[in-house]
CSV table of C-alpha atoms and ligand atoms in Angstrom, one decimal:
chain,number,residue,atom,x,y,z
A,1,MET,CA,67.1,24.9,32.3
A,2,SER,CA,64.8,27.9,31.7
A,3,SER,CA,61.5,27.9,33.5
A,4,THR,CA,59.7,26.7,30.3
A,5,ASP,CA,61.9,23.6,29.9
A,6,PHE,CA,60.4,20.4,31.3
A,7,ASP,CA,61.1,16.7,31.0
A,8,ILE,CA,57.5,16.0,30.3
A,9,VAL,CA,54.4,18.1,29.4
A,10,ILE,CA,51.0,16.5,30.2
A,11,ALA,CA,48.1,17.9,28.3
A,12,GLY,CA,44.9,17.3,30.4
A,13,ALA,CA,44.7,17.0,34.1
A,14,GLY,CA,41.6,14.7,34.2
A,15,MET,CA,41.8,11.7,36.5
A,16,VAL,CA,44.3,10.0,34.2
A,17,GLY,CA,46.5,13.0,33.4
A,18,ALA,CA,46.7,14.1,37.0
A,19,SER,CA,47.6,10.6,38.2
A,20,ALA,CA,50.3,10.4,35.5
A,21,ALA,CA,51.7,13.8,36.7
A,22,LYS,CA,51.9,12.6,40.3
A,23,ALA,CA,53.5,9.2,39.3
A,24,LEU,CA,56.1,10.7,37.0
A,25,ALA,CA,57.0,13.6,39.2
A,26,SER,CA,57.5,11.1,42.0
A,27,ASN,CA,60.0,9.4,39.8
A,28,GLY,CA,62.0,12.6,39.6
A,29,PHE,CA,60.7,14.1,36.3
A,30,ARG,CA,60.0,17.8,36.0
A,31,VAL,CA,56.4,17.9,34.8
A,32,ALA,CA,54.3,20.7,33.2
A,33,LEU,CA,50.6,19.9,33.8
A,34,VAL,CA,48.3,21.8,31.4
A,35,GLU,CA,44.6,21.8,32.0
A,36,ALA,CA,41.9,23.7,30.0
A,37,MET,CA,39.3,24.0,32.8
A,38,PRO,CA,39.8,26.3,35.8
A,39,ALA,CA,40.2,24.6,39.2
A,40,ARG,CA,37.1,24.2,41.2
A,41,GLU,CA,37.1,23.6,45.0
A,42,ILE,CA,34.5,20.9,45.7
A,43,ASP,CA,32.4,20.9,48.8
A,44,SER,CA,32.7,17.2,49.8
A,45,SER,CA,30.4,17.7,52.8
A,46,SER,CA,27.6,18.4,50.4
A,47,GLN,CA,24.8,15.8,50.6
A,48,ASN,CA,24.5,16.0,46.8
A,49,TYR,CA,26.5,13.1,45.4
A,50,ASP,CA,28.2,13.6,42.1
A,51,LEU,CA,26.2,12.2,39.2
A,52,ARG,CA,29.4,11.0,37.6
A,53,VAL,CA,30.8,8.0,39.5
A,54,SER,CA,33.3,5.3,38.5
A,55,ALA,CA,33.6,1.6,39.5
A,56,ILE,CA,37.2,1.5,40.6
A,57,SER,CA,38.8,-2.0,40.5
A,58,PRO,CA,41.1,-3.3,43.2
A,59,ALA,CA,44.1,-3.0,40.8
A,60,SER,CA,43.3,0.7,40.3
A,61,ARG,CA,42.8,1.2,44.0
A,62,ALA,CA,46.3,-0.2,44.6
A,63,ILE,CA,47.7,2.2,42.0
A,64,LEU,CA,45.9,5.1,43.7
A,65,GLU,CA,47.1,4.0,47.1
A,66,GLY,CA,50.6,4.0,45.7
A,67,LEU,CA,50.1,7.7,44.7
A,68,GLY,CA,48.6,8.5,48.2
A,69,VAL,CA,45.2,9.3,46.7
A,70,TRP,CA,43.0,6.5,47.9
A,71,GLN,CA,43.8,7.2,51.5
A,72,GLN,CA,42.3,10.7,51.1
A,73,LEU,CA,39.4,9.5,49.0
A,74,GLN,CA,38.5,7.0,51.7
A,75,ARG,CA,38.4,9.7,54.3
A,76,GLU,CA,35.9,11.5,52.0
A,77,ARG,CA,33.5,8.8,50.9
A,78,VAL,CA,33.5,5.7,48.7
A,79,CYS,CA,31.3,2.6,48.7
A,80,TYR,CA,32.8,-0.8,48.4
A,81,TYR,CA,30.8,-3.5,46.6
A,82,GLU,CA,31.0,-7.2,47.6
A,83,GLN,CA,28.8,-8.8,45.0
A,84,MET,CA,27.9,-8.4,41.4
A,85,PHE,CA,24.7,-9.7,39.9
A,86,ILE,CA,24.2,-9.9,36.1
A,87,TRP,CA,21.1,-11.1,34.3
A,88,HIS,CA,19.3,-10.7,31.0
A,89,GLN,CA,15.7,-9.8,30.4
A,90,HIS,CA,14.9,-12.5,27.8
A,91,GLY,CA,15.8,-15.6,29.7
A,92,GLN,CA,16.2,-17.1,33.1
A,93,ALA,CA,20.0,-16.9,33.0
A,94,SER,CA,22.0,-14.9,35.5
A,95,ILE,CA,25.6,-14.8,36.9
A,96,ALA,CA,26.4,-14.0,40.5
A,97,PHE,CA,29.9,-13.0,41.5
A,98,ASP,CA,30.9,-12.8,45.1
A,99,ALA,CA,34.1,-11.4,46.7
A,100,VAL,CA,34.1,-14.3,49.1
A,101,ASP,CA,34.9,-16.7,46.2
A,102,LEU,CA,38.2,-14.8,45.8
A,103,ALA,CA,38.8,-14.7,49.5
A,104,ARG,CA,38.5,-10.9,49.2
A,105,ASP,CA,36.5,-8.2,51.2
A,106,ASN,CA,35.2,-6.6,48.0
A,107,LEU,CA,35.2,-6.7,44.2
A,108,GLY,CA,35.8,-2.9,43.9
A,109,ALA,CA,34.5,0.5,45.0
A,110,ILE,CA,32.2,3.2,43.6
A,111,ALA,CA,33.9,6.6,43.8
A,112,GLU,CA,32.5,10.0,42.7
A,113,ASN,CA,34.6,11.4,39.9
A,114,ARG,CA,34.8,15.0,41.3
A,115,LEU,CA,36.0,13.8,44.7
A,116,LEU,CA,38.6,11.5,43.1
A,117,GLN,CA,39.6,14.4,40.9
A,118,GLN,CA,39.9,16.7,43.9
A,119,CYS,CA,42.1,14.3,45.8
A,120,LEU,CA,44.3,13.9,42.7
A,121,TYR,CA,44.7,17.7,42.5
A,122,ARG,CA,45.6,17.9,46.2
A,123,VAL,CA,48.4,15.3,45.8
A,124,CYS,CA,49.7,17.0,42.7
A,125,ASP,CA,49.7,20.4,44.5
A,126,LYS,CA,52.0,18.9,47.2
A,127,GLN,CA,54.3,17.0,44.8
A,128,ALA,CA,57.6,18.7,44.0
A,129,GLY,CA,58.4,18.9,40.3
A,130,ILE,CA,54.9,19.6,39.0
A,131,GLU,CA,54.1,23.1,37.6
A,132,TRP,CA,50.5,23.9,36.7
A,133,PHE,CA,49.3,25.7,33.6
A,134,MET,CA,45.6,26.2,34.3
A,135,PRO,CA,43.4,27.2,32.7
A,136,ASP,CA,45.5,26.8,29.5
A,137,SER,CA,45.8,24.4,26.6
A,138,VAL,CA,48.2,23.3,24.0
A,139,GLU,CA,47.5,25.5,21.0
A,140,GLU,CA,50.3,24.6,18.6
A,141,LEU,CA,52.9,21.8,18.3
A,142,LEU,CA,55.9,23.6,16.7
A,143,VAL,CA,58.4,20.7,16.8
A,144,ASN,CA,57.8,17.0,17.4
A,145,GLN,CA,60.9,14.9,16.7
A,146,ALA,CA,63.1,12.3,18.3
A,147,SER,CA,64.9,14.9,20.4
A,148,GLY,CA,61.7,16.3,22.0
A,149,VAL,CA,58.8,18.7,21.5
A,150,GLU,CA,58.3,22.4,21.4
A,151,LEU,CA,54.8,23.8,21.8
A,152,ARG,CA,52.8,26.9,22.3
A,153,LEU,CA,50.0,27.3,24.9
A,154,ALA,CA,46.9,29.3,24.3
A,155,SER,CA,48.3,31.8,26.9
A,156,GLY,CA,51.3,32.4,24.6
A,157,THR,CA,53.7,30.5,26.8
A,158,TYR,CA,56.3,28.4,24.9
A,159,LEU,CA,57.3,25.0,26.4
A,160,ASN,CA,60.1,22.6,25.5
A,161,ALA,CA,60.1,19.0,26.7
A,162,GLY,CA,61.5,15.5,26.0
A,163,LEU,CA,57.9,14.1,25.9
A,164,LEU,CA,54.4,15.4,25.5
A,165,ILE,CA,51.7,13.1,26.9
A,166,ALA,CA,48.2,13.6,25.6
A,167,ALA,CA,45.7,12.9,28.4
A,168,ASP,CA,43.1,15.3,27.1
A,169,GLY,CA,40.2,12.9,26.7
A,170,ARG,CA,38.3,11.2,23.9
A,171,ASP,CA,38.4,14.2,21.5
A,172,SER,CA,42.0,14.9,22.4
A,173,PRO,CA,43.0,18.1,20.6
A,174,THR,CA,46.7,17.2,21.3
A,175,ARG,CA,46.3,13.9,19.4
A,176,LYS,CA,44.9,15.9,16.5
A,177,LEU,CA,47.8,18.4,16.6
A,178,ALA,CA,50.2,15.5,16.5
A,179,GLY,CA,48.4,14.0,13.4
A,180,ILE,CA,47.6,10.7,15.1
A,181,GLU,CA,44.7,9.0,13.4
A,182,VAL,CA,41.7,7.7,15.4
A,183,ARG,CA,39.2,5.0,14.5
A,184,LYS,CA,35.7,5.6,16.0
A,185,GLY,CA,32.4,3.9,16.0
A,186,ARG,CA,29.0,4.9,17.5
A,187,TYR,CA,26.9,2.4,19.4
A,188,GLN,CA,23.7,4.4,18.5
A,189,GLN,CA,23.1,4.4,22.3
A,190,THR,CA,23.0,7.1,24.9
A,191,ALA,CA,23.9,6.5,28.6
A,192,ILE,CA,21.6,8.2,31.1
A,193,VAL,CA,23.0,8.7,34.6
A,194,ALA,CA,21.3,9.7,37.8
A,195,ASN,CA,21.4,8.9,41.5
A,196,VAL,CA,18.2,7.3,42.7
A,197,ASP,CA,16.4,6.2,45.9
A,198,THR,CA,15.0,2.7,46.1
A,199,GLU,CA,12.6,1.0,48.4
A,200,LEU,CA,15.1,-1.7,49.4
A,201,PRO,CA,18.8,-1.3,50.3
A,202,HIS,CA,21.4,-2.0,47.6
A,203,ARG,CA,23.1,-4.6,49.8
A,204,HIS,CA,26.6,-3.4,48.6
A,205,THR,CA,25.9,-5.1,45.3
A,206,ALA,CA,26.6,-3.9,41.7
A,207,TRP,CA,23.7,-4.9,39.6
A,208,GLN,CA,23.7,-5.1,35.8
A,209,LYS,CA,20.7,-6.1,33.7
A,210,PHE,CA,21.0,-6.6,30.0
A,211,LEU,CA,18.0,-5.4,28.1
A,212,ALA,CA,17.5,-5.7,24.4
A,213,THR,CA,17.8,-1.9,24.2
A,214,GLY,CA,21.1,-1.9,26.2
A,215,PRO,CA,22.6,-2.5,29.7
A,216,LEU,CA,21.2,-1.0,32.9
A,217,ALA,CA,23.5,-0.8,35.9
A,218,PHE,CA,22.7,0.1,39.6
A,219,LEU,CA,25.8,0.9,41.5
A,220,PRO,CA,25.8,1.3,45.3
A,221,LEU,CA,26.6,4.7,46.9
A,222,ALA,CA,27.7,5.3,50.5
A,223,ASN,CA,24.5,7.3,51.3
A,224,GLY,CA,22.3,4.3,50.4
A,225,GLN,CA,21.3,5.6,47.0
A,226,SER,CA,22.2,3.9,43.8
A,227,SER,CA,24.0,5.5,40.8
A,228,ILE,CA,22.3,4.3,37.7
A,229,VAL,CA,23.8,4.0,34.2
A,230,TRP,CA,21.0,3.3,31.7
A,231,SER,CA,22.4,2.7,28.2
A,232,CYS,CA,19.7,2.7,25.7
A,233,ASP,CA,19.0,3.1,22.0
A,234,ASP,CA,19.1,6.8,21.1
A,235,GLU,CA,15.4,7.1,20.3
A,236,PHE,CA,14.3,5.4,23.6
A,237,ALA,CA,16.9,7.5,25.5
A,238,GLN,CA,15.2,10.7,24.2
A,239,GLN,CA,11.9,9.6,25.6
A,240,ILE,CA,13.5,8.7,29.0
A,241,ILE,CA,15.3,12.1,29.1
A,242,ALA,CA,12.1,14.0,28.3
A,243,ALA,CA,10.0,12.1,30.9
A,244,ASP,CA,9.0,13.8,34.2
A,245,ASP,CA,10.5,12.5,37.5
A,246,ALA,CA,7.6,10.3,38.4
A,247,ASP,CA,7.4,8.7,34.9
A,248,PHE,CA,11.2,8.2,34.9
A,249,CYS,CA,11.2,6.5,38.3
A,250,ALA,CA,8.3,4.2,37.2
A,251,ALA,CA,10.0,3.3,33.9
A,252,LEU,CA,13.3,2.7,35.7
A,253,GLY,CA,11.8,0.5,38.4
A,254,GLU,CA,10.0,-1.6,35.8
A,255,ALA,CA,13.1,-1.9,33.5
A,256,PHE,CA,15.1,-3.1,36.6
A,257,GLU,CA,12.4,-5.6,37.5
A,258,TYR,CA,12.0,-4.0,40.9
A,259,LYS,CA,15.1,-5.9,42.1
A,260,LEU,CA,15.4,-3.1,44.8
A,261,GLY,CA,11.7,-2.5,45.0
A,262,ALA,CA,10.2,0.7,43.5
A,263,VAL,CA,12.4,3.6,42.6
A,264,THR,CA,11.1,6.3,44.9
A,265,GLY,CA,13.2,9.4,43.9
A,266,SER,CA,15.8,10.6,41.5
A,267,SER,CA,18.3,13.4,41.1
A,268,ALA,CA,18.6,15.4,37.9
A,269,ARG,CA,19.7,13.3,34.9
A,270,MET,CA,22.7,13.6,32.6
A,271,SER,CA,23.2,11.9,29.3
A,272,PHE,CA,26.3,10.8,27.2
A,273,PRO,CA,26.3,9.5,23.6
A,274,LEU,CA,28.2,6.2,23.5
A,275,GLY,CA,30.9,5.1,21.2
A,276,TRP,CA,34.2,3.3,21.0
A,277,HIS,CA,37.5,4.6,19.6
A,278,SER,CA,41.1,3.3,19.2
A,279,CYS,CA,44.3,4.6,17.7
A,280,GLU,CA,46.6,2.9,15.3
A,281,ARG,CA,49.6,4.6,17.0
A,282,TRP,CA,50.0,5.6,20.6
A,283,LEU,CA,53.4,7.2,20.0
A,284,LYS,CA,54.4,9.6,17.3
A,285,HIS,CA,58.0,10.8,17.7
A,286,ARG,CA,57.6,12.4,21.2
A,287,VAL,CA,53.9,12.6,21.6
A,288,LEU,CA,52.4,9.7,23.6
A,289,LEU,CA,48.7,8.9,24.3
A,290,ILE,CA,47.2,7.8,27.6
A,291,GLY,CA,43.6,7.3,29.0
A,292,ASP,CA,40.7,8.2,26.8
A,293,ALA,CA,43.0,10.1,24.4
A,294,ALA,CA,44.2,6.6,23.4
A,295,HIS,CA,41.2,4.4,23.9
A,296,GLY,CA,37.4,4.5,24.5
A,297,VAL,CA,35.2,1.5,25.5
A,298,HIS,CA,31.5,1.0,26.2
A,299,PRO,CA,30.8,1.7,29.9
A,300,LEU,CA,29.0,-1.6,30.4
A,301,ALA,CA,32.0,-3.2,32.2
A,302,GLY,CA,33.1,0.0,34.0
A,303,GLN,CA,36.6,-0.2,32.7
A,304,GLY,CA,37.5,3.0,30.8
A,305,LEU,CA,39.1,4.8,33.7
A,306,ASN,CA,40.6,1.6,35.1
A,307,LEU,CA,42.4,1.0,31.7
A,308,GLY,CA,43.6,4.6,32.0
A,309,PHE,CA,45.1,3.9,35.4
A,310,SER,CA,46.8,0.8,34.0
A,311,ASP,CA,48.3,3.1,31.3
A,312,VAL,CA,49.8,5.3,34.0
A,313,ASP,CA,51.0,2.4,36.0
A,314,LEU,CA,53.0,0.8,33.2
A,315,LEU,CA,54.4,4.2,32.0
A,316,ALA,CA,55.6,5.0,35.5
A,317,ASN,CA,57.2,1.6,35.8
A,318,LEU,CA,59.0,2.0,32.4
A,319,LEU,CA,60.1,5.6,33.0
A,320,THR,CA,61.9,5.5,36.3
A,321,ASP,CA,64.5,8.2,35.9
A,322,ARG,CA,65.4,11.0,33.5
A,323,SER,CA,67.8,8.9,31.5
A,324,ASP,CA,64.8,6.7,30.4
A,325,LEU,CA,63.5,9.6,28.5
A,326,THR,CA,66.3,9.1,26.0
A,327,LEU,CA,65.2,5.5,25.5
A,328,GLN,CA,62.6,5.5,22.7
A,329,LYS,CA,62.4,1.7,23.3
A,330,GLN,CA,60.7,2.2,26.7
A,331,LEU,CA,58.0,4.3,25.0
A,332,ARG,CA,57.6,1.7,22.2
A,333,ARG,CA,57.3,-1.0,24.9
A,334,TYR,CA,54.5,1.0,26.5
A,335,GLU,CA,52.7,1.5,23.2
A,336,ARG,CA,52.9,-2.2,22.2
A,337,ARG,CA,51.7,-3.5,25.5
A,338,ARG,CA,48.9,-1.1,26.3
A,339,LYS,CA,47.7,-1.0,22.7
A,340,SER,CA,47.1,-4.7,22.4
A,341,GLU,CA,45.5,-5.0,25.9
A,342,THR,CA,43.1,-2.2,25.4
A,343,TRP,CA,42.2,-3.3,21.8
A,344,LEU,CA,41.2,-6.7,23.2
A,345,ALA,CA,39.0,-4.9,25.8
A,346,THR,CA,37.5,-2.5,23.2
A,347,MET,CA,36.5,-5.4,21.0
A,348,GLY,CA,35.5,-7.6,23.9
A,349,PHE,CA,33.0,-5.0,25.3
A,350,SER,CA,31.6,-4.3,21.8
A,351,GLY,CA,31.2,-8.1,21.4
A,352,LEU,CA,29.4,-8.4,24.8
A,353,LYS,CA,27.1,-5.5,23.8
A,354,TRP,CA,26.3,-7.3,20.5
A,355,ILE,CA,25.7,-10.7,22.2
A,356,TYR,CA,23.3,-9.2,24.8
A,357,GLY,CA,21.4,-7.2,22.1
A,358,LEU,CA,20.6,-10.4,20.1
A,359,GLN,CA,16.9,-11.2,20.0
A,360,GLN,CA,16.7,-14.1,17.5
A,361,LYS,CA,15.5,-17.3,19.1
A,362,PRO,CA,18.3,-19.9,18.6
A,363,LEU,CA,21.0,-17.3,19.6
A,364,THR,CA,19.2,-16.2,22.7
A,365,GLY,CA,19.0,-19.8,23.8
A,366,LEU,CA,22.7,-20.2,23.3
A,367,ARG,CA,23.4,-17.0,25.3
A,368,ASN,CA,21.3,-18.2,28.2
A,369,LEU,CA,23.0,-21.5,28.1
A,370,GLY,CA,26.4,-19.8,28.1
A,371,MET,CA,25.4,-17.6,31.1
A,372,ARG,CA,24.2,-20.6,33.0
A,373,LEU,CA,27.4,-22.6,32.3
A,374,VAL,CA,29.5,-19.7,33.6
A,375,ASP,CA,27.4,-19.3,36.7
A,376,GLN,CA,27.8,-23.0,37.5
A,377,ALA,CA,31.6,-23.2,36.8
A,378,PRO,CA,33.3,-21.8,39.9
A,379,SER,CA,36.8,-21.8,38.5
A,380,LEU,CA,35.7,-20.0,35.3
A,381,LYS,CA,33.8,-17.4,37.4
A,382,ARG,CA,36.9,-16.9,39.6
A,383,GLU,CA,39.0,-16.4,36.5
A,384,ILE,CA,36.6,-13.8,35.1
A,385,MET,CA,36.5,-12.0,38.5
A,386,ARG,CA,40.3,-12.1,38.6
A,387,LYS,CA,40.6,-10.5,35.2
A,388,ALA,CA,38.0,-7.8,36.0
A,389,ILE,CA,39.7,-6.8,39.3
A,390,GLN,CA,43.1,-6.7,37.6
A,391,ASN,CA,42.0,-4.3,34.9
A,392,LEU,CA,41.9,-7.2,32.3
A,393,THR,CA,45.7,-7.8,32.2
B,1,FAD,C1,28.3,7.0,31.6
B,1,FAD,C2,29.8,6.6,31.8
B,1,FAD,C3,30.1,5.8,32.9
B,1,FAD,C4,31.4,5.4,33.1
B,1,FAD,N1,31.7,4.5,34.2
B,1,FAD,C5,33.0,4.1,34.3
B,1,FAD,C6,33.3,3.2,35.4
B,1,FAD,O1,32.4,2.8,36.2
B,1,FAD,N2,34.6,2.8,35.6
B,1,FAD,C7,35.6,3.2,34.7
B,1,FAD,O2,36.7,2.8,34.8
B,1,FAD,N3,35.3,4.0,33.7
B,1,FAD,C8,34.0,4.5,33.5
B,1,FAD,N4,33.7,5.4,32.5
B,1,FAD,C9,34.8,5.9,31.6
B,1,FAD,C10,35.6,7.0,32.3
B,1,FAD,O3,34.7,8.0,32.7
B,1,FAD,C11,36.7,7.6,31.3
B,1,FAD,O4,37.4,6.5,30.8
B,1,FAD,C12,37.6,8.5,32.1
B,1,FAD,O5,36.9,9.6,32.6
B,1,FAD,C13,38.7,9.1,31.2
B,1,FAD,O6,39.6,9.9,31.9
B,1,FAD,P1,40.7,10.8,31.2
B,1,FAD,O7,41.4,11.5,32.3
B,1,FAD,O8,41.5,10.0,30.2
B,1,FAD,O9,39.9,11.8,30.2
B,1,FAD,P2,38.9,13.0,30.7
B,1,FAD,O10,38.1,12.6,31.9
B,1,FAD,O11,38.1,13.3,29.5
B,1,FAD,O12,39.8,14.2,31.0
B,1,FAD,C14,40.5,15.0,30.0
B,1,FAD,C15,40.9,16.3,30.6
B,1,FAD,O13,41.6,17.0,29.6
B,1,FAD,C16,41.2,18.4,29.7
B,1,FAD,N5,41.4,18.9,28.3
B,1,FAD,C17,40.7,18.7,27.2
B,1,FAD,N6,41.2,19.4,26.2
B,1,FAD,C18,42.3,20.0,26.6
B,1,FAD,C19,43.3,20.7,26.1
B,1,FAD,N7,43.3,21.1,24.8
B,1,FAD,N8,44.4,21.2,26.8
B,1,FAD,C20,44.4,20.9,28.1
B,1,FAD,N9,43.5,20.1,28.8
B,1,FAD,C21,42.5,19.7,28.0
B,1,FAD,C22,39.7,18.3,30.1
B,1,FAD,O14,39.3,19.5,30.7
B,1,FAD,C23,39.8,17.1,31.1
B,1,FAD,O15,40.1,17.6,32.4
B,1,FAD,C24,32.4,5.8,32.2
B,1,FAD,C25,32.1,6.6,31.1
B,1,FAD,C26,30.8,7.0,30.9
B,1,FAD,C27,30.4,7.9,29.8
């Protein structure tokens, strides 16, 4: 085997691609990990928390523990949440979820993306069988057939492999090179994220309010701040982004109905246009999609990354040794299972966004009734919680 022959090439070492590299190299595969961005050492002692955070479900935490990543992250910092409170602005209805009802300590944890990414890089660095190509990217797919792939990187390096995994995010250049079609839709919404100080403590609770203009989440951070994700209609988002800090804090406190008292301070703000996407095929000959390259959901349920970790988990369970790479049926099995599960999630979250955006009278009454019924039905609530903590499987 020459140095440019691998069992698997992974394009994209984001949180999903790096975890796939670790999982598959642990199974004995020789993996080339290609990442476009240069590595950055992160100062985790910094008091500035990352503006990008993710709600990590217990199922994803177990996957990350299996990879030896969670143990490191926990030593850095994470914030577990024990309750979740959801309500709607036009109605008295709300739903409260509590870990105690599932006899658990927590319903999940809020982790900073850059710390999680750094811990993943560290475990990949120590894992035998992973070779990094960074910064580099897949420039040309020369061959893609049942026997394998041949590709050229931007650096001019040629790689051969039995499988090319596209883990290069929602605009996936590798998906495009393979000619895999993607269906997309815009929600006409923008998500604004920031870390804010509040008058009252967050009580280790994840809060979500559904406004007519979109959902607003307050997620607890280990330093007592809350990470907010305010998804709003594009036009309103522009006003919020342009506001000065005092006006932003005032508007945010009011939109959140002062559940944690006044918002007393804010970090800088970032914004993300929101949309969904899905792919008809997740496998074309020897190119396979995982993570956001394969699916994209509304962040209202905090599941995009969790779905990506479930992709990795199933793939690593199906490809357990090098002879599996010759079995196209394992790759098809992965495609069938993950495609149907994530399609349901994509449509489910779009449906939720639509239901909570309704403003016509008889329908809002029905929605409030539905929320009240769920809140008063302990077994249904437990079932919803169980689904959420198991990444909807
Ligand atoms: C506001 C917001 C809040 C969210 N909150 C949550 C949450 O609470 N919980 C949750 O589960 N999910 C959440 N998500 C979704 C989550 O952020 C994504 O699903 C997740 O980051 C996808 O990870 P990924 O590794 O698949 O893709 P990415 O994070 O996009 O990583 C792709 C990687 O590929 C690299 N790359 C790109 N092109 C190339 C190339 N040509 N060659 C090589 N490398 C390349 C990139 O540099 C990058 O490192 C949220 C999303 C948003 C927008």
